[in-house]
Amino acid sequence: MLIRDDDLRLFEAQGTPALPPADRSGTADIMGARIWYASMGQGPAVVLLHGGMGNGNQWGFQVPALIAAGYRAIVIDSRGQGRSTRDGRPLGYAQMADDTLAVLDSLGVDRAAFVGWSDGAVTSMILADNRPERSDGVFFFACNVDASGTKPFVYTDVIGRCLNRHKQDFAALSPTPEAFDATFEAVGEMQRSQPNYTAADLARLAVPFWSVIGEHDEFITQEHAAYLARTIPGASLHVLAGVSHFAPVQRPEIFNAAMLTFLANVMPVG
């Protein structure tokens, strides 16, 4: 059945389908935090990193598609979000990249491909920059690498519904459910001040890279996505028609088709 939830009414009300039972789940302890993860399926490893204030459950449309295609799907709750904790220091994408590596070490995974949504895309990029030997490629969806890539913020009902879903999930999952507002501010400060990659920084990236953006993204300009594709060696631009920043839950079949095509190119099964 095709899902079409462009206005996020279903996402706000129901969230995404439950993740399949995990083969392994737990937490990795690193730098004052416990980072939650779950691993499902067998085959080459694909790490799914969610957007700001989200959680790993929000990949409920993608994980079954990955397992069916012969991949091992690993979902992670970013520091301070979902089921993961944080310490009192400011949040940072470089720390989240290290958190992700700690999870992979806990699972005994040497290399993986990374599918990043918004904040998760930046985390994936920084991990690939710092530790290219651990990355089979980055599917970079819907984020900026410097301040020039963002649009002026305009509140919409779709954004409001996504935020309501985040609030519900945070209350249900977080070890500190009362900390939503403080965490929201910490994530916002990170987003306002990071990342700050220059063209020279991008030019040193040495893993397969797709710059992917929804046609109607509310936050990121298409020109910025095109700039990434022009500047990162071997990268390519992919615009997903008819969707916005929330493509993985708006029209999962469109997002999944692009994701699986990327993976077939960088990490084929069999």
Tab-separated table of C-alpha atoms in Angstrom:
chain	number	residue	atom	x	y	z
A	1	MET	CA	0.000	0.000	0.000
A	2	LEU	CA	1.346	3.398	-0.970
A	3	ILE	CA	1.591	5.936	1.840
A	4	ARG	CA	0.820	9.569	1.100
A	5	ASP	CA	0.927	11.790	4.183
A	6	ASP	CA	2.087	15.101	2.738
A	7	ASP	CA	0.463	17.141	5.516
A	8	LEU	CA	1.786	14.787	8.276
A	9	ARG	CA	-1.644	14.256	9.805
A	10	LEU	CA	-1.068	10.509	10.050
A	11	PHE	CA	2.466	10.990	11.347
A	12	GLU	CA	1.257	13.355	14.055
A	13	ALA	CA	-1.549	11.048	15.122
A	14	GLN	CA	0.080	7.629	14.787
A	15	GLY	CA	3.804	7.995	14.254
A	16	THR	CA	5.375	5.393	11.985
A	17	PRO	CA	4.918	1.608	11.957
A	18	ALA	CA	6.682	-0.193	14.778
A	19	LEU	CA	10.212	-1.313	14.048
A	20	PRO	CA	10.698	-5.057	13.514
A	21	PRO	CA	11.978	-7.010	16.520
A	22	ALA	CA	15.638	-6.255	17.095
A	23	ASP	CA	18.315	-8.905	16.780
A	24	ARG	CA	20.390	-6.761	19.131
A	25	SER	CA	19.633	-3.600	21.046
A	26	GLY	CA	21.133	-1.742	23.951
A	27	THR	CA	23.188	1.313	24.775
A	28	ALA	CA	26.770	2.369	24.198
A	29	ASP	CA	28.393	4.457	26.938
A	30	ILE	CA	30.494	7.337	25.637
A	31	MET	CA	31.464	10.746	27.018
A	32	GLY	CA	28.863	10.942	29.764
A	33	ALA	CA	25.949	9.592	27.698
A	34	ARG	CA	24.197	6.309	26.977
A	35	ILE	CA	23.424	6.037	23.265
A	36	TRP	CA	20.547	3.719	22.382
A	37	TYR	CA	20.606	1.507	19.299
A	38	ALA	CA	18.847	-1.426	17.666
A	39	SER	CA	20.044	-3.742	14.892
A	40	MET	CA	17.677	-5.673	12.628
A	41	GLY	CA	18.282	-7.997	9.698
A	42	GLN	CA	21.346	-9.562	8.129
A	43	GLY	CA	23.719	-8.392	5.425
A	44	PRO	CA	25.767	-5.259	4.767
A	45	ALA	CA	25.188	-2.693	7.513
A	46	VAL	CA	23.183	0.486	6.924
A	47	VAL	CA	23.027	3.060	9.734
A	48	LEU	CA	19.952	5.307	9.835
A	49	LEU	CA	20.408	8.633	11.651
A	50	HIS	CA	17.299	10.708	12.377
A	51	GLY	CA	16.719	14.469	12.365
A	52	GLY	CA	16.712	16.923	15.237
A	53	MET	CA	14.407	15.976	18.165
A	54	GLY	CA	13.455	12.742	16.405
A	55	ASN	CA	14.302	9.155	17.274
A	56	GLY	CA	15.102	5.851	15.640
A	57	ASN	CA	11.481	4.710	15.600
A	58	GLN	CA	10.816	7.284	12.897
A	59	TRP	CA	12.558	5.027	10.372
A	60	GLY	CA	9.626	2.616	10.618
A	61	PHE	CA	8.948	2.810	6.869
A	62	GLN	CA	12.605	2.353	5.894
A	63	VAL	CA	13.820	-0.520	8.076
A	64	PRO	CA	11.514	-3.192	6.576
A	65	ALA	CA	12.510	-2.081	3.066
A	66	LEU	CA	16.189	-2.437	3.953
A	67	ILE	CA	15.733	-5.878	5.497
A	68	ALA	CA	13.714	-7.055	2.483
A	69	ALA	CA	16.538	-5.880	0.202
A	70	GLY	CA	19.107	-7.915	2.151
A	71	TYR	CA	20.625	-5.267	4.399
A	72	ARG	CA	21.206	-5.021	8.135
A	73	ALA	CA	19.481	-1.888	9.450
A	74	ILE	CA	20.915	-0.127	12.505
A	75	VAL	CA	18.926	2.704	14.073
A	76	ILE	CA	20.398	5.026	16.689
A	77	ASP	CA	18.825	7.636	18.961
A	78	SER	CA	21.063	10.705	18.850
A	79	ARG	CA	22.560	12.091	22.060
A	80	GLY	CA	19.857	13.526	24.340
A	81	GLN	CA	17.046	12.416	22.014
A	82	GLY	CA	14.804	9.382	21.945
A	83	ARG	CA	16.057	6.857	24.490
A	84	SER	CA	19.580	8.285	24.621
A	85	THR	CA	20.880	10.459	27.432
A	86	ARG	CA	23.236	13.440	27.426
A	87	ASP	CA	25.550	15.191	29.829
A	88	GLY	CA	25.557	18.913	30.562
A	89	ARG	CA	27.817	19.957	27.688
A	90	PRO	CA	26.513	21.632	24.535
A	91	LEU	CA	25.496	19.250	21.770
A	92	GLY	CA	27.703	18.895	18.710
A	93	TYR	CA	27.676	16.952	15.469
A	94	ALA	CA	31.277	15.793	15.884
A	95	GLN	CA	30.374	14.224	19.236
A	96	MET	CA	27.358	12.557	17.623
A	97	ALA	CA	29.663	11.115	14.960
A	98	ASP	CA	31.814	9.665	17.737
A	99	ASP	CA	28.665	8.349	19.430
A	100	THR	CA	27.739	6.564	16.205
A	101	LEU	CA	31.166	4.968	15.984
A	102	ALA	CA	30.821	3.807	19.592
A	103	VAL	CA	27.591	2.044	18.656
A	104	LEU	CA	29.247	0.373	15.681
A	105	ASP	CA	32.099	-0.742	17.914
A	106	SER	CA	29.595	-2.189	20.395
A	107	LEU	CA	28.009	-4.146	17.549
A	108	GLY	CA	31.329	-5.234	16.057
A	109	VAL	CA	30.584	-3.458	12.768
A	110	ASP	CA	33.700	-2.255	10.955
A	111	ARG	CA	32.020	-0.426	8.053
A	112	ALA	CA	28.547	0.754	7.133
A	113	ALA	CA	26.676	2.953	4.713
A	114	PHE	CA	24.914	5.909	6.313
A	115	VAL	CA	21.460	7.298	5.599
A	116	GLY	CA	21.130	10.652	7.344
A	117	TRP	CA	18.024	12.782	7.612
A	118	SER	CA	18.634	16.474	8.452
A	119	ASP	CA	20.871	16.534	11.574
A	120	GLY	CA	21.630	12.872	10.930
A	121	ALA	CA	22.977	13.784	7.490
A	122	VAL	CA	25.565	16.129	9.007
A	123	THR	CA	26.564	13.503	11.564
A	124	SER	CA	27.042	11.019	8.707
A	125	MET	CA	29.159	13.486	6.729
A	126	ILE	CA	31.416	14.321	9.667
A	127	LEU	CA	31.893	10.644	10.465
A	128	ALA	CA	32.862	9.991	6.835
A	129	ASP	CA	35.253	12.930	6.911
A	130	ASN	CA	36.947	11.891	10.145
A	131	ARG	CA	36.869	8.125	9.615
A	132	PRO	CA	36.450	7.352	5.899
A	133	GLU	CA	37.572	3.767	6.440
A	134	ARG	CA	34.373	3.200	8.447
A	135	SER	CA	31.996	4.595	5.806
A	136	ASP	CA	30.806	2.919	2.618
A	137	GLY	CA	28.944	6.068	1.596
A	138	VAL	CA	26.614	8.843	2.721
A	139	PHE	CA	23.001	9.391	1.652
A	140	PHE	CA	22.810	13.021	2.765
A	141	PHE	CA	19.156	14.054	2.953
A	142	ALA	CA	17.921	17.565	3.702
A	143	CYS	CA	20.580	19.474	5.578
A	144	ASN	CA	23.095	22.280	5.233
A	145	VAL	CA	26.838	22.332	5.824
A	146	ASP	CA	27.088	26.084	6.472
A	147	ALA	CA	24.679	28.892	7.305
A	148	SER	CA	24.215	29.916	3.675
A	149	GLY	CA	22.210	26.785	2.945
A	150	THR	CA	19.164	27.553	5.071
A	151	LYS	CA	15.951	29.330	4.168
A	152	PRO	CA	14.397	31.944	6.477
A	153	PHE	CA	12.224	30.060	8.951
A	154	VAL	CA	8.508	30.154	8.177
A	155	TYR	CA	6.196	28.233	10.487
A	156	THR	CA	3.739	25.906	8.751
A	157	ASP	CA	1.115	23.486	9.995
A	158	VAL	CA	3.252	20.622	8.657
A	159	ILE	CA	6.187	21.736	10.806
A	160	GLY	CA	3.836	22.062	13.777
A	161	ARG	CA	2.530	18.526	13.313
A	162	CYS	CA	6.056	17.155	13.148
A	163	LEU	CA	6.934	19.009	16.350
A	164	ASN	CA	3.850	17.583	18.057
A	165	ARG	CA	4.962	14.080	17.083
A	166	HIS	CA	8.418	14.780	18.491
A	167	LYS	CA	6.879	15.944	21.779
A	168	GLN	CA	4.751	12.797	22.065
A	169	ASP	CA	7.683	10.518	21.302
A	170	PHE	CA	10.020	12.342	23.671
A	171	ALA	CA	7.511	11.994	26.504
A	172	ALA	CA	7.127	8.274	25.806
A	173	LEU	CA	10.779	7.351	25.211
A	174	SER	CA	13.139	9.721	26.984
A	175	PRO	CA	14.741	8.808	30.324
A	176	THR	CA	14.185	12.499	31.172
A	177	PRO	CA	10.755	13.244	29.681
A	178	GLU	CA	10.586	16.615	31.437
A	179	ALA	CA	13.629	17.840	29.481
A	180	PHE	CA	12.001	18.398	26.081
A	181	ASP	CA	12.264	22.194	26.134
A	182	ALA	CA	15.876	22.187	27.327
A	183	THR	CA	16.834	19.588	24.740
A	184	PHE	CA	14.977	21.471	22.002
A	185	GLU	CA	16.996	24.586	22.844
A	186	ALA	CA	20.276	22.642	22.927
A	187	VAL	CA	19.531	21.106	19.523
A	188	GLY	CA	18.549	24.510	18.160
A	189	GLU	CA	21.786	26.084	19.383
A	190	MET	CA	23.759	23.316	17.685
A	191	GLN	CA	21.851	23.868	14.448
A	192	ARG	CA	22.360	27.634	14.575
A	193	SER	CA	26.117	27.408	15.152
A	194	GLN	CA	27.083	24.224	13.287
A	195	PRO	CA	28.256	22.863	10.919
A	196	ASN	CA	30.738	25.219	9.277
A	197	TYR	CA	32.256	23.251	6.408
A	198	THR	CA	34.071	25.229	3.714
A	199	ALA	CA	34.430	24.228	0.076
A	200	ALA	CA	37.953	23.038	0.900
A	201	ASP	CA	36.562	20.874	3.708
A	202	LEU	CA	34.017	19.338	1.354
A	203	ALA	CA	36.651	18.687	-1.285
A	204	ARG	CA	38.500	16.277	1.004
A	205	LEU	CA	35.511	13.959	1.461
A	206	ALA	CA	36.479	10.601	0.027
A	207	VAL	CA	33.403	8.360	0.186
A	208	PRO	CA	30.451	7.953	-2.215
A	209	PHE	CA	28.035	10.802	-1.549
A	210	TRP	CA	24.498	11.579	-2.697
A	211	SER	CA	23.160	15.066	-1.958
A	212	VAL	CA	19.411	14.505	-1.679
A	213	ILE	CA	16.657	17.047	-1.090
A	214	GLY	CA	12.883	17.146	-1.280
A	215	GLU	CA	11.443	19.381	-3.985
A	216	HIS	CA	9.563	21.419	-1.372
A	217	ASP	CA	12.040	21.371	1.538
A	218	GLU	CA	10.992	23.924	4.149
A	219	PHE	CA	14.457	24.571	5.568
A	220	ILE	CA	17.211	23.943	2.995
A	221	THR	CA	17.680	25.500	-0.436
A	222	GLN	CA	18.016	23.353	-3.542
A	223	GLU	CA	20.983	25.473	-4.595
A	224	HIS	CA	22.799	24.416	-1.439
A	225	ALA	CA	22.143	20.754	-2.197
A	226	ALA	CA	23.457	21.365	-5.716
A	227	TYR	CA	26.536	23.093	-4.282
A	228	LEU	CA	27.334	19.980	-2.252
A	229	ALA	CA	27.036	17.819	-5.355
A	230	ARG	CA	29.345	20.141	-7.304
A	231	THR	CA	31.940	20.462	-4.568
A	232	ILE	CA	32.284	16.978	-3.073
A	233	PRO	CA	34.366	14.719	-5.336
A	234	GLY	CA	32.170	12.232	-7.180
A	235	ALA	CA	28.954	13.396	-5.501
A	236	SER	CA	25.615	13.689	-7.268
A	237	LEU	CA	22.383	15.644	-6.742
A	238	HIS	CA	18.989	13.963	-6.350
A	239	VAL	CA	15.763	15.962	-5.959
A	240	LEU	CA	12.783	13.961	-4.674
A	241	ALA	CA	9.665	15.165	-6.453
A	242	GLY	CA	6.547	16.190	-4.564
A	243	VAL	CA	7.932	15.906	-1.034
A	244	SER	CA	9.535	18.175	1.538
A	245	HIS	CA	11.913	17.922	4.494
A	246	PHE	CA	9.763	15.082	5.806
A	247	ALA	CA	9.922	12.770	2.777
A	248	PRO	CA	10.721	9.551	4.726
A	249	VAL	CA	7.251	9.687	6.307
A	250	GLN	CA	5.345	11.694	3.679
A	251	ARG	CA	5.903	9.342	0.730
A	252	PRO	CA	8.135	6.496	1.889
A	253	GLU	CA	8.104	4.759	-1.484
A	254	ILE	CA	9.823	7.754	-3.100
A	255	PHE	CA	12.423	8.056	-0.365
A	256	ASN	CA	13.022	4.305	-0.184
A	257	ALA	CA	13.484	3.962	-3.926
A	258	ALA	CA	16.225	6.594	-3.863
A	259	MET	CA	17.826	5.092	-0.753
A	260	LEU	CA	17.905	1.575	-2.194
A	261	THR	CA	19.290	2.808	-5.515
A	262	PHE	CA	22.085	4.560	-3.643
A	263	LEU	CA	22.857	1.426	-1.648
A	264	ALA	CA	22.810	-0.767	-4.756
A	265	ASN	CA	25.485	1.495	-6.209
A	266	VAL	CA	27.767	1.769	-3.178
A	267	MET	CA	27.167	-1.490	-1.331
A	268	PRO	CA	25.341	-4.096	-3.442
A	269	VAL	CA	24.017	-7.202	-1.749
A	270	GLY	CA	25.408	-10.545	-2.824
